[in-house]
mmCIF file of C-alpha atoms and ligand atoms in Angstrom:
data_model
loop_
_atom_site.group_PDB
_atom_site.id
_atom_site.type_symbol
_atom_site.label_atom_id
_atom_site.label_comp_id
_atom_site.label_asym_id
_atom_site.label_seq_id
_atom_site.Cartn_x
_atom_site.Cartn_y
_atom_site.Cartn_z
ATOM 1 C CA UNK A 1 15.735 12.146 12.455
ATOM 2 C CA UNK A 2 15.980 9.068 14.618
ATOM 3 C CA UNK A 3 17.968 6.013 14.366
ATOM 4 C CA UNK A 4 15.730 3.144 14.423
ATOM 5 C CA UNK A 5 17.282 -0.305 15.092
ATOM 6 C CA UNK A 6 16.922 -3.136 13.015
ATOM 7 C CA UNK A 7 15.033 -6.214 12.694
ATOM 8 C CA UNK A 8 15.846 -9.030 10.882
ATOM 9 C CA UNK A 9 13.190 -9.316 7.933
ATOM 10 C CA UNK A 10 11.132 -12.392 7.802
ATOM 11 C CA UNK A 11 9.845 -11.898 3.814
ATOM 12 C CA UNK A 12 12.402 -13.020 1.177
ATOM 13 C CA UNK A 13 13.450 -10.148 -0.667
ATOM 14 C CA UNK A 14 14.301 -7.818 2.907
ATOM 15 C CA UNK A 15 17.682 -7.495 3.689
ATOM 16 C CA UNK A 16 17.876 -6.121 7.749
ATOM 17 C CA UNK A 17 19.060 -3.141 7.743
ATOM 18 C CA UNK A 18 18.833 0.596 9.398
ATOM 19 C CA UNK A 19 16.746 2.828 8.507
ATOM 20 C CA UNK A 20 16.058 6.553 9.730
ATOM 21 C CA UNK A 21 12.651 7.392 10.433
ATOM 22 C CA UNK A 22 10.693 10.708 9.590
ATOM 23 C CA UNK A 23 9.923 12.045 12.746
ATOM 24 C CA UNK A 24 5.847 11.176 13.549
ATOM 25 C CA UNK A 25 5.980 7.885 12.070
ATOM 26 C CA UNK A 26 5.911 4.227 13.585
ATOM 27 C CA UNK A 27 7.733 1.014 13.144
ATOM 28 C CA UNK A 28 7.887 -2.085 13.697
ATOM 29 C CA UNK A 29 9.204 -3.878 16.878
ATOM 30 C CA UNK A 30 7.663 -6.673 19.439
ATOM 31 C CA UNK A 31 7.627 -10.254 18.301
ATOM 32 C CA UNK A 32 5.790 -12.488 16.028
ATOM 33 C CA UNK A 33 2.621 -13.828 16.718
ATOM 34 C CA UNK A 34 2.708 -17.489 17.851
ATOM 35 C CA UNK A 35 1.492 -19.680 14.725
ATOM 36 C CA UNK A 36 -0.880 -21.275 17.798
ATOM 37 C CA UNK A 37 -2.469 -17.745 17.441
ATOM 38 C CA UNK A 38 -2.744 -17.692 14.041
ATOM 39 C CA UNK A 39 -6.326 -17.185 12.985
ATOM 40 C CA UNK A 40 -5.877 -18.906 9.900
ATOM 41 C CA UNK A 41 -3.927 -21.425 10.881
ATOM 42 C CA UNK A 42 -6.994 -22.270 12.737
ATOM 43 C CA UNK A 43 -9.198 -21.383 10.087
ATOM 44 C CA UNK A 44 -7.075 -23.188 7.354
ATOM 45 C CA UNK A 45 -6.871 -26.519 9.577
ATOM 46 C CA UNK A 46 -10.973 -26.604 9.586
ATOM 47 C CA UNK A 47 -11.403 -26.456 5.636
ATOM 48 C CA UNK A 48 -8.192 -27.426 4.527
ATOM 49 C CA UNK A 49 -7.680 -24.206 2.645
ATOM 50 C CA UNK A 50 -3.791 -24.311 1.927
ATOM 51 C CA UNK A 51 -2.776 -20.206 1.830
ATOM 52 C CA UNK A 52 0.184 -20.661 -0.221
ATOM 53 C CA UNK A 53 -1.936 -22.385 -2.901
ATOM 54 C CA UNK A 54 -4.798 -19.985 -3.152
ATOM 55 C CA UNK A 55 -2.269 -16.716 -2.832
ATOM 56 C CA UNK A 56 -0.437 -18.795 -6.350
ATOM 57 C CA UNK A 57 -3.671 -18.856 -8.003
ATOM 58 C CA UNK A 58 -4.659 -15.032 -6.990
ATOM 59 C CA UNK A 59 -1.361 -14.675 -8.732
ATOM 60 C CA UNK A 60 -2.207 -16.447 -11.594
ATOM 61 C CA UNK A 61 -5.503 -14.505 -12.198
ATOM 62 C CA UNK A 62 -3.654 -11.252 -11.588
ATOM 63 C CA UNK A 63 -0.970 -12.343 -13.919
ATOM 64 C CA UNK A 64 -4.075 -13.163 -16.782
ATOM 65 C CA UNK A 65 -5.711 -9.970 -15.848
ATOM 66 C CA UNK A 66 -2.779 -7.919 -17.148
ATOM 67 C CA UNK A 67 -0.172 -7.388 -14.689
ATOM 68 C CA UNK A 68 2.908 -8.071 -15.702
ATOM 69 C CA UNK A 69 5.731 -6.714 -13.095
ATOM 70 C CA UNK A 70 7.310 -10.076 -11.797
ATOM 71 C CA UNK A 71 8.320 -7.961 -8.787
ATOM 72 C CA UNK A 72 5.266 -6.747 -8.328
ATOM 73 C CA UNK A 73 3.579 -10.445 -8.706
ATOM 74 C CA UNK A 74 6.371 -11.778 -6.328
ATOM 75 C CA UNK A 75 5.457 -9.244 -3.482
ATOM 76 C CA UNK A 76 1.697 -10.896 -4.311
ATOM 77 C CA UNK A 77 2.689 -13.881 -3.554
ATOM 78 C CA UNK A 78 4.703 -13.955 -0.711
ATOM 79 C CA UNK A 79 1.982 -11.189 1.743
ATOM 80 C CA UNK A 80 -0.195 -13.151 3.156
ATOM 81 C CA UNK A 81 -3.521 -10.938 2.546
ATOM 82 C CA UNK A 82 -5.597 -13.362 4.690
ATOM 83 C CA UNK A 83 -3.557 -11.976 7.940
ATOM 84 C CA UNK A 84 -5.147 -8.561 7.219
ATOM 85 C CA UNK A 85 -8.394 -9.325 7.564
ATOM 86 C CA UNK A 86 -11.248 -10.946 9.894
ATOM 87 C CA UNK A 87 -11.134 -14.276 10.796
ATOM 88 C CA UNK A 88 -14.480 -14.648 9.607
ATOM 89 C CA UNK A 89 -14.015 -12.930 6.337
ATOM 90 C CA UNK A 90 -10.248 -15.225 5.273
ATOM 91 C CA UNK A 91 -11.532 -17.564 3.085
ATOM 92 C CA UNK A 92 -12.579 -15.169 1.086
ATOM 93 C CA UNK A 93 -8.822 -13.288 1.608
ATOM 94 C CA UNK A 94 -7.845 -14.400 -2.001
ATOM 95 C CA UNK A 95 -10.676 -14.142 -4.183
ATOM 96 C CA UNK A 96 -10.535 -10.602 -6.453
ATOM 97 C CA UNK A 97 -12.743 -8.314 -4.263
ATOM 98 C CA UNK A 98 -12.855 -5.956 -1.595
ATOM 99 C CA UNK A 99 -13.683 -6.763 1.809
ATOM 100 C CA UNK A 100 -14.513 -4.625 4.544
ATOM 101 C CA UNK A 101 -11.651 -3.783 7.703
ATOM 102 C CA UNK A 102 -14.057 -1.899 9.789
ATOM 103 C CA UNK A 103 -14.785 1.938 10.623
ATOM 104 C CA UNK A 104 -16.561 1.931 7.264
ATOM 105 C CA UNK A 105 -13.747 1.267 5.186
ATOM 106 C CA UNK A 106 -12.642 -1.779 2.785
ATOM 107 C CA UNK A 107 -9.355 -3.263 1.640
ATOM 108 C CA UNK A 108 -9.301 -2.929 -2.344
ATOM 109 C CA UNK A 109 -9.349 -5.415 -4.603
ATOM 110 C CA UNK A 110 -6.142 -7.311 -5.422
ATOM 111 C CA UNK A 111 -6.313 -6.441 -9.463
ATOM 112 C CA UNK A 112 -6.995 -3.116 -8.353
ATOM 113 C CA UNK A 113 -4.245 -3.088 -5.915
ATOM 114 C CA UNK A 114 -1.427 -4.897 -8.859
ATOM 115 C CA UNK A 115 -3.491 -1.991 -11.191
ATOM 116 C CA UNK A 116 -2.216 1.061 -9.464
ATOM 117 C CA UNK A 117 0.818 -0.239 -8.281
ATOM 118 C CA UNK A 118 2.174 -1.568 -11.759
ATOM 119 C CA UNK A 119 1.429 1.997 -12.994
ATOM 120 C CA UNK A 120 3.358 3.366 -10.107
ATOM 121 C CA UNK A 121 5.899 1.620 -10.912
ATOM 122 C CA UNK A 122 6.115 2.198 -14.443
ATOM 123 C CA UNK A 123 7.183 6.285 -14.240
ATOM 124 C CA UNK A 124 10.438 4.216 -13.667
ATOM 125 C CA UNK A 125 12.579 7.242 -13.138
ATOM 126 C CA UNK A 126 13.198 7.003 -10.115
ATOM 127 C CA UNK A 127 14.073 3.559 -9.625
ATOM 128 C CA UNK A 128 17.126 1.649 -7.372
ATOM 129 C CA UNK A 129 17.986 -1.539 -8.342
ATOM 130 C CA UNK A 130 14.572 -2.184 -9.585
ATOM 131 C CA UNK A 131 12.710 -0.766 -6.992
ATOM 132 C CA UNK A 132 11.140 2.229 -6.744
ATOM 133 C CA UNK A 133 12.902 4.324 -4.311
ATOM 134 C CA UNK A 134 10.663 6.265 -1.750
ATOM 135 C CA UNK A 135 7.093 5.990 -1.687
ATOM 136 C CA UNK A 136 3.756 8.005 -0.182
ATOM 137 C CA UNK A 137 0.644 5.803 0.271
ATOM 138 C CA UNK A 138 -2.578 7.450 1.710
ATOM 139 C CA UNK A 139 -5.002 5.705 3.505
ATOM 140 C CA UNK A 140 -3.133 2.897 4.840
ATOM 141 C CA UNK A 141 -6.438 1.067 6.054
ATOM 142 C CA UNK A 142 -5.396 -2.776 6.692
ATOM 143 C CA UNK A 143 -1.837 -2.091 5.715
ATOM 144 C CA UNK A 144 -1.945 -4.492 2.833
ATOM 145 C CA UNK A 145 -1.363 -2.378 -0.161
ATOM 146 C CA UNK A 146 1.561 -1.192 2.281
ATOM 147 C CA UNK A 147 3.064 -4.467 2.542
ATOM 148 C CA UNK A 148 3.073 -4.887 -0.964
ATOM 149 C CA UNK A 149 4.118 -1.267 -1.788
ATOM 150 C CA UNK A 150 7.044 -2.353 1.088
ATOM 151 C CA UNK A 151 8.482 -5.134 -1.474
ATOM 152 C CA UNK A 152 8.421 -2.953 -4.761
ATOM 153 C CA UNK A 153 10.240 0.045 -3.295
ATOM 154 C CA UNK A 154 13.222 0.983 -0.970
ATOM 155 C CA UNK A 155 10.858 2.968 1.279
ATOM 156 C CA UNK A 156 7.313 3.501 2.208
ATOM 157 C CA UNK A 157 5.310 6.506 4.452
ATOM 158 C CA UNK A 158 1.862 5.254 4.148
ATOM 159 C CA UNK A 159 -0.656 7.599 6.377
ATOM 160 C CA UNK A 160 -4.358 6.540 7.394
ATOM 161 C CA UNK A 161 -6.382 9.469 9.042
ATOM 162 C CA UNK A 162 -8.600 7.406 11.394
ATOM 163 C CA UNK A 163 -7.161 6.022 14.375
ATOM 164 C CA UNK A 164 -8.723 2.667 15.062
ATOM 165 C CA UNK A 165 -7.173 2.088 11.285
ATOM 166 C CA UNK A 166 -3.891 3.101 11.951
ATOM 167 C CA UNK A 167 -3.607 0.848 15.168
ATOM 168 C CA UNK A 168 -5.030 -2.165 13.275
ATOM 169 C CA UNK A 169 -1.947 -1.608 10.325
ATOM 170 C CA UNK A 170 0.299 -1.060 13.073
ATOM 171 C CA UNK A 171 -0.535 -4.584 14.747
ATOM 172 C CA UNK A 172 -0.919 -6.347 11.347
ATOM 173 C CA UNK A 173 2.620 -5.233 10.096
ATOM 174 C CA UNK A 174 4.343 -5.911 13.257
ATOM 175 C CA UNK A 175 4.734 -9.656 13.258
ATOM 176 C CA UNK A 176 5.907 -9.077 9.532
ATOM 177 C CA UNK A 177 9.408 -7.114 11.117
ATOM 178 C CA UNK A 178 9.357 -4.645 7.271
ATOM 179 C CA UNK A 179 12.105 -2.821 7.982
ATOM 180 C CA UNK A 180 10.895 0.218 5.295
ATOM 181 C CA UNK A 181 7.440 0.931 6.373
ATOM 182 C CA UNK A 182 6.755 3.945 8.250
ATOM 183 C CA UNK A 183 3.254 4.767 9.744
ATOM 184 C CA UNK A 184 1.700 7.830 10.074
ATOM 185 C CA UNK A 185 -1.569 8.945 11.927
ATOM 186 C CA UNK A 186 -2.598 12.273 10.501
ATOM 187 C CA UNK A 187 -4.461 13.863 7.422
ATOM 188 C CA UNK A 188 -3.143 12.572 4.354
ATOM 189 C CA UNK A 189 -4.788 15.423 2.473
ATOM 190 C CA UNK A 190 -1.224 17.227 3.518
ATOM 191 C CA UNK A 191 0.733 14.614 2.463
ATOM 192 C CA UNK A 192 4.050 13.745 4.436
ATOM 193 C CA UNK A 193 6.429 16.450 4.365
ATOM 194 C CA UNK A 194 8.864 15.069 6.397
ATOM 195 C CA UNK A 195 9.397 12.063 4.051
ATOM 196 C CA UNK A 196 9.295 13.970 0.506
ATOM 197 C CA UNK A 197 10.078 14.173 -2.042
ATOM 198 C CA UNK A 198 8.843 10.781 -3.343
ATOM 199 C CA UNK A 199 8.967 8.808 -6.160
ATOM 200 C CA UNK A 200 5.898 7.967 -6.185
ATOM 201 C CA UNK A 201 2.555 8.398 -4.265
ATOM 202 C CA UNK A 202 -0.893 6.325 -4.373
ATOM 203 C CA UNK A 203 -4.046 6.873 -2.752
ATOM 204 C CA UNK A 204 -6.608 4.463 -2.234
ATOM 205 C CA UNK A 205 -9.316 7.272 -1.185
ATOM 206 C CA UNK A 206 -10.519 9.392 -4.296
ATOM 207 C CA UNK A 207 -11.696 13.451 -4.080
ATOM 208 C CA UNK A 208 -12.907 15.741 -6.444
ATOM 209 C CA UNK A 209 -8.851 16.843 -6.972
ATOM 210 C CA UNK A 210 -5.539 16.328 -6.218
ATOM 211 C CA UNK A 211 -4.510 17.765 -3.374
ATOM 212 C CA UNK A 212 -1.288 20.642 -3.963
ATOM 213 C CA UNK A 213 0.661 18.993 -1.070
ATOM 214 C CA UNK A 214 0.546 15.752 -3.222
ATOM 215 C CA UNK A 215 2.213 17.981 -6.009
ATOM 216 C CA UNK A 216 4.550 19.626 -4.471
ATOM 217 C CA UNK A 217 5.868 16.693 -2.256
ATOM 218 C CA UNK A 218 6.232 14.560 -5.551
ATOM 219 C CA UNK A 219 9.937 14.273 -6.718
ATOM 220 C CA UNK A 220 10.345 15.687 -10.509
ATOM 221 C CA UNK A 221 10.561 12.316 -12.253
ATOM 222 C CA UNK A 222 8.084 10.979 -9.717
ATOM 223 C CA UNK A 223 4.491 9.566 -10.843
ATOM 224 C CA UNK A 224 1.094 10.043 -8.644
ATOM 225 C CA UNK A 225 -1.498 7.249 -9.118
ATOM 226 C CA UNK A 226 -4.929 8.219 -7.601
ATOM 227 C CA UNK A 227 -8.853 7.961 -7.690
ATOM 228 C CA UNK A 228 -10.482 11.141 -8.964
ATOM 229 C CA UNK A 229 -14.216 12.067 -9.324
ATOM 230 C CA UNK A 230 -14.973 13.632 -12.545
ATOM 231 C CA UNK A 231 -18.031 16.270 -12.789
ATOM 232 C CA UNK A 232 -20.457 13.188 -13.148
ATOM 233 C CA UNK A 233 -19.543 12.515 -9.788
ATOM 234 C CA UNK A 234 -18.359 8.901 -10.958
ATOM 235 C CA UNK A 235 -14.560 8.076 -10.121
ATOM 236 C CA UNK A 236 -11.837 7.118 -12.960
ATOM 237 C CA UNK A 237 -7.678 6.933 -12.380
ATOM 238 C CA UNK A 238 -5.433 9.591 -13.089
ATOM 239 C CA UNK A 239 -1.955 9.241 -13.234
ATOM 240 C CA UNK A 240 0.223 12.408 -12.783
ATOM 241 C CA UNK A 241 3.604 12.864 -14.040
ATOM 242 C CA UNK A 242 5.756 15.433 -12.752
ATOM 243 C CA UNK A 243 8.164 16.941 -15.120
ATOM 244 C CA UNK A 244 10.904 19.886 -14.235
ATOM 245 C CA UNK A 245 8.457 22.701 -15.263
ATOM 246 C CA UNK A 246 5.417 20.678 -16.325
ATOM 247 C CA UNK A 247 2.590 17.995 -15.234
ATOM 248 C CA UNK A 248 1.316 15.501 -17.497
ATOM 249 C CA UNK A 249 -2.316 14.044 -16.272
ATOM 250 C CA UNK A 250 -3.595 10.788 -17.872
ATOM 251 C CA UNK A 251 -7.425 10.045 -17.070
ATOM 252 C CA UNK A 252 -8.015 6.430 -17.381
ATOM 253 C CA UNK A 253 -10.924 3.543 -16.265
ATOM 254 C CA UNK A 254 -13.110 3.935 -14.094
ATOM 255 C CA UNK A 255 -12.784 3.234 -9.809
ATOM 256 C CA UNK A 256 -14.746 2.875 -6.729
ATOM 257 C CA UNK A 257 -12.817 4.367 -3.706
ATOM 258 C CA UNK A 258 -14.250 5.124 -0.676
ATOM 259 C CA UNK A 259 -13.529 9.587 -0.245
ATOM 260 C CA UNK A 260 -10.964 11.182 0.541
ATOM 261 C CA UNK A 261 -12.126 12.569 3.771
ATOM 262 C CA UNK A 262 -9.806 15.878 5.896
ATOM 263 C CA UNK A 263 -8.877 15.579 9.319
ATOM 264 C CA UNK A 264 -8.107 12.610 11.617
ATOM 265 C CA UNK A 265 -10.667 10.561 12.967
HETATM 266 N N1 SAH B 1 -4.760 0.505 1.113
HETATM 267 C C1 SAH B 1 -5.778 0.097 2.036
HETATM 268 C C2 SAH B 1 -7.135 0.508 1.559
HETATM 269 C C3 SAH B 1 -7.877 1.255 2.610
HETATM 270 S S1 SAH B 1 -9.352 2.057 2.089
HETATM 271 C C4 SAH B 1 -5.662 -1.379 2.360
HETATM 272 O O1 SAH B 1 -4.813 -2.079 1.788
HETATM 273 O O2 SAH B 1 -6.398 -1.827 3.241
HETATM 274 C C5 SAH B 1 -8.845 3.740 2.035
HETATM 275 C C6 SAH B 1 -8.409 4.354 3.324
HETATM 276 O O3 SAH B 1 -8.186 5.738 3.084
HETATM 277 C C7 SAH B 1 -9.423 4.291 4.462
HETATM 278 O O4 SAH B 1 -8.856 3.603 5.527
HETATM 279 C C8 SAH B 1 -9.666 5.757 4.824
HETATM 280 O O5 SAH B 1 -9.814 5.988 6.207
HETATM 281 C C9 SAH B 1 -8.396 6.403 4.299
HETATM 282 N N2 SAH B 1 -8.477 7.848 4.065
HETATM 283 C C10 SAH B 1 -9.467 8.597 3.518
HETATM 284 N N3 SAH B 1 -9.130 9.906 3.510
HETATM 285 C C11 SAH B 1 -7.875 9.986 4.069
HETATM 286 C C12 SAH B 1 -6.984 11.064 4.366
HETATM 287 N N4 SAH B 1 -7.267 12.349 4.090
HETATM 288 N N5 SAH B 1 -5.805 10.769 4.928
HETATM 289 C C13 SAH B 1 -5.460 9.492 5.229
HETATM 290 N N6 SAH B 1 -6.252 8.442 4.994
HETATM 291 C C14 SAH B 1 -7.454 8.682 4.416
#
């Protein structure tokens, strides 16, 4: 384990402080990009699109849709999903769909995103002062559903298995200085030993099962949310609890995740 300094946060909510980091995973140093630089900024000054107006009403819709976590709706409205994605593509950063980030791959929707998470969130065993404590994502993509995952729990490993993917996270979450994400290039089908047990791990990619490494590296009192393709070949939620000699596996609607794919790319 290395000692990695700290940074002072910039998102309400993100005390500084220091974290170890699991060996093979990244953080966050450099500086913030210049607001001169800021795509949106730009983008924002053209159409007059204010971005802490339109993330209040993606709030508001996600709010009527169902979720209810007023963490989980806080962390909504403070990332700024607009700075994950395209220039081109950011007025459409707030509206409730998924957009593509390159390589193939798309950031999910944000009801999807409040969907998973709330349900995460709700195994509730393994919570610290409201937070869950450790978390596994896989397939970072963007690093969006990171960032938010970063305000709802003490600790995230989130893993993407291609490379141009990783890099773009990487230089997305540095300007935002999270103290509690970690990184990780590699094949998410093995999970993250190095940071387990967790209380909880999502995957926005969906196979034909759960891998065993998920399993296994999921704390007892820890819940896995995840895309799943039935025998139909069609994909639907489960949501795993782990129990001291038991599993508990709730099948619920119906997704649309792009696969779970092995090996880096
Ligand atoms: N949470 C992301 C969504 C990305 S889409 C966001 O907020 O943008 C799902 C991602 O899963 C893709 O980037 C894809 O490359 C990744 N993925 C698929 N199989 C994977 C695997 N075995 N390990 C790690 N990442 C994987």
């Amino acid at each position: 384990m290395k000692q990695k300094p700290s940074f002072p946060a910039k998102v309400d909510g993100l005390a500084p402080k220091k974290v170890h980091l699991a060996k093979g995973a990244a953080h966050f140093t450099g500086s913030a990009k210049s607001s001169a630089l800021d795509p949106f900024a730009a983008l924002a000054s053209g159409v007059g699109l204010d971005s802490t107006k339109v993330r209040e009403s993606m709030v508001q819709k996600l709010a009527q849709q169902g979720v209810q976590d007023e963490m989980l709706l806080r962390a909504f409205s403070c990332i700024e999903r607009h700075k994950f994605i395209d220039t081109a593509l950011a007025n459409q950063a707030y509206e409730d769909t998924s957009l593509p980030i390159g390589f193939g791959q798309t950031i999910s929707k944000p009801n999807v995103i409040g969907r998973m998470i709330e349900l995460l969130r709700q195994g509730k065993n393994l919570m610290i002062t409201g937070k869950l404590s450790r978390v596994l994502e896989i397939g970072t993509g963007c690093g969006y559903q990171a960032a938010i995952l970063g305000q709802v729990s003490k600790e995230v490993y989130s893993i993407e298995r291609i490379q141009g993917l990783y890099e773009k996270a990487k230089e997305n979450l540095r300007p935002m200085r999270f103290p509690n994400i970690h990184l990780i290039l590699g094949d998410g089908m093995l999970g993250f030993a190095q940071g387990a047990p967790y209380a909880g791990i999502i995957s926005a990619a969906g196979g034909e099962n759960i891998p065993t490494a998920w399993l296994d590296q999921l704390a007892v009192g820890g819940r896995l949310v995840a895309p799943i393709s039935n025998e139909q070949g069609s994909q639907v939620l489960v949501v795993i609890d782990k129990f001291e000699n038991s599993y508990k596996r709730s099948f619920l609607e119906p997704v649309n995740f792009v696969p779970l794919l092995s090996g880096v790319a």
